[in-house]
């Protein structure tokens, strides 16, 4: 059963709590050994960097997630990418944890929820990382129900596959839309929003790696 992790709660498989950054119990300390993070995504991950080349832009959540003992080991992202595009680009990565933040662009490309899930399953198989985190997608202010439906698909997929489903978007969301100041256009996070997302995902990655 999928778990949605909270940094300091010590949640095990089956726990369903919102992903978050440091809590009142304190932030996670850097691990004794580096945790290698792989990531596949779209513009939310690519932002102003070049993920395939290993260049993490300040506007990407990766620039916050891959810090203090977490290192970026490889992956792929491109603006506008669908899960089909990610699957086509997928290659094996030597990493401890794989984060997939995907699905935002699938509905607009005519891909069904079933196709999104199948593409992510195939991507994970091809990348070959044992520990997998499937992230919620960010809000879509112009059509919030689309992001909500996509996240339901992703949560169900993670549960069925035995992966972790994380909702780092809780920190940038108000209702089903972006919170004030967290988005540039109702679809992409601001730099501050990307940092919130990255901090939450870093916490989840560290918890998963410590299992």
PDB file of C-alpha atoms in Angstrom:
ATOM      1  CA  UNK A   1       0.000   0.000   0.000  1.00  0.00           C
ATOM      2  CA  UNK A   2       1.331   3.430  -0.831  1.00  0.00           C
ATOM      3  CA  UNK A   3       2.561   5.710   1.931  1.00  0.00           C
ATOM      4  CA  UNK A   4       2.396   9.490   1.894  1.00  0.00           C
ATOM      5  CA  UNK A   5       5.255  10.606   4.078  1.00  0.00           C
ATOM      6  CA  UNK A   6       5.636  13.312   6.716  1.00  0.00           C
ATOM      7  CA  UNK A   7       9.229  14.026   7.650  1.00  0.00           C
ATOM      8  CA  UNK A   8       9.120  13.631  11.419  1.00  0.00           C
ATOM      9  CA  UNK A   9       6.177  11.317  11.919  1.00  0.00           C
ATOM     10  CA  UNK A  10       8.013   8.048  11.383  1.00  0.00           C
ATOM     11  CA  UNK A  11       5.212   6.854   9.139  1.00  0.00           C
ATOM     12  CA  UNK A  12       5.514   3.359   7.751  1.00  0.00           C
ATOM     13  CA  UNK A  13       3.798   1.754   4.781  1.00  0.00           C
ATOM     14  CA  UNK A  14       0.087   2.387   4.849  1.00  0.00           C
ATOM     15  CA  UNK A  15       0.287   5.732   6.619  1.00  0.00           C
ATOM     16  CA  UNK A  16      -1.546   8.520   4.845  1.00  0.00           C
ATOM     17  CA  UNK A  17      -0.353  11.966   5.900  1.00  0.00           C
ATOM     18  CA  UNK A  18       0.607  15.047   3.857  1.00  0.00           C
ATOM     19  CA  UNK A  19       4.206  15.345   2.737  1.00  0.00           C
ATOM     20  CA  UNK A  20       5.886  18.292   4.372  1.00  0.00           C
ATOM     21  CA  UNK A  21       9.193  19.876   5.238  1.00  0.00           C
ATOM     22  CA  UNK A  22      10.672  20.230   8.737  1.00  0.00           C
ATOM     23  CA  UNK A  23       8.159  19.974  11.579  1.00  0.00           C
ATOM     24  CA  UNK A  24       8.123  20.979  15.224  1.00  0.00           C
ATOM     25  CA  UNK A  25      10.308  17.960  15.937  1.00  0.00           C
ATOM     26  CA  UNK A  26      13.087  19.594  13.917  1.00  0.00           C
ATOM     27  CA  UNK A  27      14.495  19.226  10.398  1.00  0.00           C
ATOM     28  CA  UNK A  28      16.040  16.013   9.165  1.00  0.00           C
ATOM     29  CA  UNK A  29      19.796  15.992   9.597  1.00  0.00           C
ATOM     30  CA  UNK A  30      22.028  15.257   6.597  1.00  0.00           C
ATOM     31  CA  UNK A  31      22.442  11.492   6.150  1.00  0.00           C
ATOM     32  CA  UNK A  32      25.686   9.748   7.091  1.00  0.00           C
ATOM     33  CA  UNK A  33      26.100   8.783   3.441  1.00  0.00           C
ATOM     34  CA  UNK A  34      24.938  10.714   0.394  1.00  0.00           C
ATOM     35  CA  UNK A  35      21.519   9.801  -0.944  1.00  0.00           C
ATOM     36  CA  UNK A  36      21.488   9.635  -4.730  1.00  0.00           C
ATOM     37  CA  UNK A  37      18.343  11.146  -6.222  1.00  0.00           C
ATOM     38  CA  UNK A  38      17.057  10.491  -9.738  1.00  0.00           C
ATOM     39  CA  UNK A  39      14.202  12.529 -11.179  1.00  0.00           C
ATOM     40  CA  UNK A  40      11.943  12.529 -14.219  1.00  0.00           C
ATOM     41  CA  UNK A  41       9.536  15.347 -14.965  1.00  0.00           C
ATOM     42  CA  UNK A  42       8.354  18.243 -17.074  1.00  0.00           C
ATOM     43  CA  UNK A  43       8.767  22.016 -16.784  1.00  0.00           C
ATOM     44  CA  UNK A  44       8.177  21.900 -13.020  1.00  0.00           C
ATOM     45  CA  UNK A  45      11.389  19.881 -12.770  1.00  0.00           C
ATOM     46  CA  UNK A  46      13.304  21.409 -15.677  1.00  0.00           C
ATOM     47  CA  UNK A  47      12.446  25.071 -14.933  1.00  0.00           C
ATOM     48  CA  UNK A  48      15.446  27.252 -15.814  1.00  0.00           C
ATOM     49  CA  UNK A  49      17.969  24.426 -15.754  1.00  0.00           C
ATOM     50  CA  UNK A  50      19.003  21.540 -17.996  1.00  0.00           C
ATOM     51  CA  UNK A  51      18.194  18.401 -16.064  1.00  0.00           C
ATOM     52  CA  UNK A  52      19.453  15.916 -18.699  1.00  0.00           C
ATOM     53  CA  UNK A  53      22.826  17.694 -18.558  1.00  0.00           C
ATOM     54  CA  UNK A  54      22.822  17.716 -14.757  1.00  0.00           C
ATOM     55  CA  UNK A  55      22.307  21.476 -14.497  1.00  0.00           C
ATOM     56  CA  UNK A  56      19.744  22.352 -11.820  1.00  0.00           C
ATOM     57  CA  UNK A  57      18.215  25.796 -12.191  1.00  0.00           C
ATOM     58  CA  UNK A  58      17.250  27.946  -9.227  1.00  0.00           C
ATOM     59  CA  UNK A  59      13.618  27.729 -10.350  1.00  0.00           C
ATOM     60  CA  UNK A  60      13.549  23.930 -10.110  1.00  0.00           C
ATOM     61  CA  UNK A  61      12.521  22.053  -6.985  1.00  0.00           C
ATOM     62  CA  UNK A  62      15.630  19.939  -7.564  1.00  0.00           C
ATOM     63  CA  UNK A  63      17.912  22.814  -6.583  1.00  0.00           C
ATOM     64  CA  UNK A  64      16.434  22.643  -3.074  1.00  0.00           C
ATOM     65  CA  UNK A  65      15.933  18.884  -2.896  1.00  0.00           C
ATOM     66  CA  UNK A  66      19.488  18.001  -3.948  1.00  0.00           C
ATOM     67  CA  UNK A  67      21.236  19.624  -0.965  1.00  0.00           C
ATOM     68  CA  UNK A  68      22.683  18.667   2.426  1.00  0.00           C
ATOM     69  CA  UNK A  69      23.468  15.034   1.740  1.00  0.00           C
ATOM     70  CA  UNK A  70      21.117  14.492  -1.197  1.00  0.00           C
ATOM     71  CA  UNK A  71      22.841  14.554  -4.586  1.00  0.00           C
ATOM     72  CA  UNK A  72      21.342  14.552  -8.066  1.00  0.00           C
ATOM     73  CA  UNK A  73      22.324  11.307  -9.786  1.00  0.00           C
ATOM     74  CA  UNK A  74      20.589  11.759 -13.134  1.00  0.00           C
ATOM     75  CA  UNK A  75      17.288  11.821 -14.922  1.00  0.00           C
ATOM     76  CA  UNK A  76      15.404  13.788 -17.516  1.00  0.00           C
ATOM     77  CA  UNK A  77      12.932  16.652 -17.780  1.00  0.00           C
ATOM     78  CA  UNK A  78      11.616  18.978 -20.470  1.00  0.00           C
ATOM     79  CA  UNK A  79       9.038  21.710 -20.609  1.00  0.00           C
ATOM     80  CA  UNK A  80       5.717  20.403 -21.904  1.00  0.00           C
ATOM     81  CA  UNK A  81       6.743  16.766 -21.543  1.00  0.00           C
ATOM     82  CA  UNK A  82       4.095  14.097 -21.195  1.00  0.00           C
ATOM     83  CA  UNK A  83       4.627  10.762 -19.498  1.00  0.00           C
ATOM     84  CA  UNK A  84       5.026   9.285 -22.988  1.00  0.00           C
ATOM     85  CA  UNK A  85       7.906  11.699 -23.655  1.00  0.00           C
ATOM     86  CA  UNK A  86       9.518  10.781 -20.352  1.00  0.00           C
ATOM     87  CA  UNK A  87       9.220   7.085 -21.114  1.00  0.00           C
ATOM     88  CA  UNK A  88      10.827   7.592 -24.525  1.00  0.00           C
ATOM     89  CA  UNK A  89      13.774   9.352 -22.861  1.00  0.00           C
ATOM     90  CA  UNK A  90      14.087   6.985 -19.898  1.00  0.00           C
ATOM     91  CA  UNK A  91      17.428   5.324 -19.234  1.00  0.00           C
ATOM     92  CA  UNK A  92      18.845   3.384 -16.281  1.00  0.00           C
ATOM     93  CA  UNK A  93      20.109   5.588 -13.440  1.00  0.00           C
ATOM     94  CA  UNK A  94      22.307   4.463 -10.551  1.00  0.00           C
ATOM     95  CA  UNK A  95      20.413   6.057  -7.679  1.00  0.00           C
ATOM     96  CA  UNK A  96      18.857   5.308  -4.310  1.00  0.00           C
ATOM     97  CA  UNK A  97      15.505   7.023  -4.838  1.00  0.00           C
ATOM     98  CA  UNK A  98      13.599   7.966  -7.984  1.00  0.00           C
ATOM     99  CA  UNK A  99      11.134  10.867  -7.911  1.00  0.00           C
ATOM    100  CA  UNK A 100       8.588  11.037 -10.729  1.00  0.00           C
ATOM    101  CA  UNK A 101       6.709  14.329 -11.005  1.00  0.00           C
ATOM    102  CA  UNK A 102       4.648  13.699 -14.105  1.00  0.00           C
ATOM    103  CA  UNK A 103       1.191  13.859 -15.601  1.00  0.00           C
ATOM    104  CA  UNK A 104       0.466  17.585 -15.759  1.00  0.00           C
ATOM    105  CA  UNK A 105       0.639  17.661 -19.561  1.00  0.00           C
ATOM    106  CA  UNK A 106      -1.034  14.328 -20.260  1.00  0.00           C
ATOM    107  CA  UNK A 107      -4.691  15.465 -20.314  1.00  0.00           C
ATOM    108  CA  UNK A 108      -3.937  18.214 -22.826  1.00  0.00           C
ATOM    109  CA  UNK A 109      -2.172  15.682 -25.044  1.00  0.00           C
ATOM    110  CA  UNK A 110      -5.173  13.367 -24.999  1.00  0.00           C
ATOM    111  CA  UNK A 111      -3.623  10.730 -22.740  1.00  0.00           C
ATOM    112  CA  UNK A 112      -6.010   8.936 -20.411  1.00  0.00           C
ATOM    113  CA  UNK A 113      -5.356   8.229 -16.764  1.00  0.00           C
ATOM    114  CA  UNK A 114      -4.738   4.602 -17.667  1.00  0.00           C
ATOM    115  CA  UNK A 115      -2.093   5.642 -20.198  1.00  0.00           C
ATOM    116  CA  UNK A 116      -0.448   7.942 -17.655  1.00  0.00           C
ATOM    117  CA  UNK A 117      -0.221   5.107 -15.137  1.00  0.00           C
ATOM    118  CA  UNK A 118       1.084   2.626 -17.710  1.00  0.00           C
ATOM    119  CA  UNK A 119       3.741   5.051 -18.923  1.00  0.00           C
ATOM    120  CA  UNK A 120       4.986   5.713 -15.397  1.00  0.00           C
ATOM    121  CA  UNK A 121       5.119   1.997 -14.625  1.00  0.00           C
ATOM    122  CA  UNK A 122       7.194   1.398 -17.754  1.00  0.00           C
ATOM    123  CA  UNK A 123       9.433   4.381 -16.973  1.00  0.00           C
ATOM    124  CA  UNK A 124      10.140   3.109 -13.471  1.00  0.00           C
ATOM    125  CA  UNK A 125      10.994  -0.333 -14.848  1.00  0.00           C
ATOM    126  CA  UNK A 126      13.387   1.182 -17.376  1.00  0.00           C
ATOM    127  CA  UNK A 127      15.128   3.521 -14.918  1.00  0.00           C
ATOM    128  CA  UNK A 128      15.638   0.644 -12.505  1.00  0.00           C
ATOM    129  CA  UNK A 129      15.690   2.421  -9.134  1.00  0.00           C
ATOM    130  CA  UNK A 130      14.211   0.321  -6.334  1.00  0.00           C
ATOM    131  CA  UNK A 131      12.774   3.104  -4.158  1.00  0.00           C
ATOM    132  CA  UNK A 132      10.171   5.201  -5.976  1.00  0.00           C
ATOM    133  CA  UNK A 133       8.350   8.383  -4.990  1.00  0.00           C
ATOM    134  CA  UNK A 134       5.438   9.493  -7.154  1.00  0.00           C
ATOM    135  CA  UNK A 135       4.730  13.178  -6.595  1.00  0.00           C
ATOM    136  CA  UNK A 136       1.421  14.953  -6.867  1.00  0.00           C
ATOM    137  CA  UNK A 137       1.249  17.468  -9.699  1.00  0.00           C
ATOM    138  CA  UNK A 138       0.768  21.163  -8.942  1.00  0.00           C
ATOM    139  CA  UNK A 139      -2.586  22.919  -9.181  1.00  0.00           C
ATOM    140  CA  UNK A 140      -3.999  24.097 -12.472  1.00  0.00           C
ATOM    141  CA  UNK A 141      -5.782  27.302 -11.545  1.00  0.00           C
ATOM    142  CA  UNK A 142      -7.764  27.571 -14.786  1.00  0.00           C
ATOM    143  CA  UNK A 143      -9.068  24.007 -14.452  1.00  0.00           C
ATOM    144  CA  UNK A 144      -8.422  22.764 -10.911  1.00  0.00           C
ATOM    145  CA  UNK A 145     -10.447  19.614 -11.429  1.00  0.00           C
ATOM    146  CA  UNK A 146      -7.900  18.390 -13.995  1.00  0.00           C
ATOM    147  CA  UNK A 147      -5.029  18.397 -11.499  1.00  0.00           C
ATOM    148  CA  UNK A 148      -7.251  16.832  -8.843  1.00  0.00           C
ATOM    149  CA  UNK A 149      -8.154  13.983 -11.206  1.00  0.00           C
ATOM    150  CA  UNK A 150      -4.517  13.472 -12.205  1.00  0.00           C
ATOM    151  CA  UNK A 151      -3.467  13.262  -8.569  1.00  0.00           C
ATOM    152  CA  UNK A 152      -6.102  10.622  -7.930  1.00  0.00           C
ATOM    153  CA  UNK A 153      -4.606   8.567 -10.764  1.00  0.00           C
ATOM    154  CA  UNK A 154      -1.098   9.016  -9.356  1.00  0.00           C
ATOM    155  CA  UNK A 155      -2.097   8.120  -5.794  1.00  0.00           C
ATOM    156  CA  UNK A 156      -3.899   4.990  -6.993  1.00  0.00           C
ATOM    157  CA  UNK A 157      -0.890   4.003  -9.101  1.00  0.00           C
ATOM    158  CA  UNK A 158       1.498   4.377  -6.169  1.00  0.00           C
ATOM    159  CA  UNK A 159      -0.765   2.309  -3.942  1.00  0.00           C
ATOM    160  CA  UNK A 160      -1.059  -0.481  -6.497  1.00  0.00           C
ATOM    161  CA  UNK A 161       2.681  -0.535  -7.216  1.00  0.00           C
ATOM    162  CA  UNK A 162       3.812  -0.309  -3.590  1.00  0.00           C
ATOM    163  CA  UNK A 163       5.522   3.048  -4.103  1.00  0.00           C
ATOM    164  CA  UNK A 164       5.333   6.210  -2.006  1.00  0.00           C
ATOM    165  CA  UNK A 165       2.897   8.929  -3.054  1.00  0.00           C
ATOM    166  CA  UNK A 166       3.976  12.381  -1.857  1.00  0.00           C
ATOM    167  CA  UNK A 167       2.007  15.617  -1.952  1.00  0.00           C
ATOM    168  CA  UNK A 168       4.640  18.369  -1.777  1.00  0.00           C
ATOM    169  CA  UNK A 169       2.097  20.680  -3.384  1.00  0.00           C
ATOM    170  CA  UNK A 170       0.254  20.989  -0.068  1.00  0.00           C
ATOM    171  CA  UNK A 171       2.626  23.811   0.820  1.00  0.00           C
ATOM    172  CA  UNK A 172       1.873  25.839  -2.306  1.00  0.00           C
ATOM    173  CA  UNK A 173      -1.825  25.092  -2.569  1.00  0.00           C
ATOM    174  CA  UNK A 174      -4.871  26.853  -1.152  1.00  0.00           C
ATOM    175  CA  UNK A 175      -7.953  24.783  -1.793  1.00  0.00           C
ATOM    176  CA  UNK A 176      -7.474  23.351  -5.278  1.00  0.00           C
ATOM    177  CA  UNK A 177      -5.529  26.350  -6.600  1.00  0.00           C
ATOM    178  CA  UNK A 178      -2.138  27.910  -5.959  1.00  0.00           C
ATOM    179  CA  UNK A 179      -1.826  29.936  -2.788  1.00  0.00           C
ATOM    180  CA  UNK A 180      -1.100  33.662  -3.288  1.00  0.00           C
ATOM    181  CA  UNK A 181       2.491  34.269  -4.371  1.00  0.00           C
ATOM    182  CA  UNK A 182       3.177  30.616  -5.129  1.00  0.00           C
ATOM    183  CA  UNK A 183       2.663  30.656  -8.915  1.00  0.00           C
ATOM    184  CA  UNK A 184       3.739  32.780 -11.836  1.00  0.00           C
ATOM    185  CA  UNK A 185       0.841  31.838 -14.091  1.00  0.00           C
ATOM    186  CA  UNK A 186      -1.519  29.486 -12.283  1.00  0.00           C
ATOM    187  CA  UNK A 187       0.411  26.451 -13.522  1.00  0.00           C
ATOM    188  CA  UNK A 188       4.108  26.893 -12.685  1.00  0.00           C
ATOM    189  CA  UNK A 189       5.479  27.668  -9.216  1.00  0.00           C
ATOM    190  CA  UNK A 190       7.438  30.791  -8.379  1.00  0.00           C
ATOM    191  CA  UNK A 191      10.986  30.397  -7.117  1.00  0.00           C
ATOM    192  CA  UNK A 192       9.615  30.444  -3.584  1.00  0.00           C
ATOM    193  CA  UNK A 193       7.046  27.824  -4.520  1.00  0.00           C
ATOM    194  CA  UNK A 194       9.687  25.598  -6.103  1.00  0.00           C
ATOM    195  CA  UNK A 195      11.722  25.807  -2.895  1.00  0.00           C
ATOM    196  CA  UNK A 196       8.711  24.698  -0.836  1.00  0.00           C
ATOM    197  CA  UNK A 197       8.145  21.759  -3.185  1.00  0.00           C
ATOM    198  CA  UNK A 198      11.824  20.836  -3.147  1.00  0.00           C
ATOM    199  CA  UNK A 199      12.085  20.965   0.631  1.00  0.00           C
ATOM    200  CA  UNK A 200       9.098  18.659   1.018  1.00  0.00           C
ATOM    201  CA  UNK A 201      10.396  16.207  -1.572  1.00  0.00           C
ATOM    202  CA  UNK A 202      13.871  16.211  -0.011  1.00  0.00           C
ATOM    203  CA  UNK A 203      12.301  15.207   3.302  1.00  0.00           C
ATOM    204  CA  UNK A 204      10.382  12.400   1.624  1.00  0.00           C
ATOM    205  CA  UNK A 205      13.479  11.193  -0.233  1.00  0.00           C
ATOM    206  CA  UNK A 206      15.465  11.036   3.010  1.00  0.00           C
ATOM    207  CA  UNK A 207      12.728   9.079   4.761  1.00  0.00           C
ATOM    208  CA  UNK A 208      12.425   6.624   1.896  1.00  0.00           C
ATOM    209  CA  UNK A 209      16.204   6.173   1.672  1.00  0.00           C
ATOM    210  CA  UNK A 210      16.397   5.463   5.414  1.00  0.00           C
ATOM    211  CA  UNK A 211      14.049   2.491   5.240  1.00  0.00           C
TER     212      UNK A 211
END
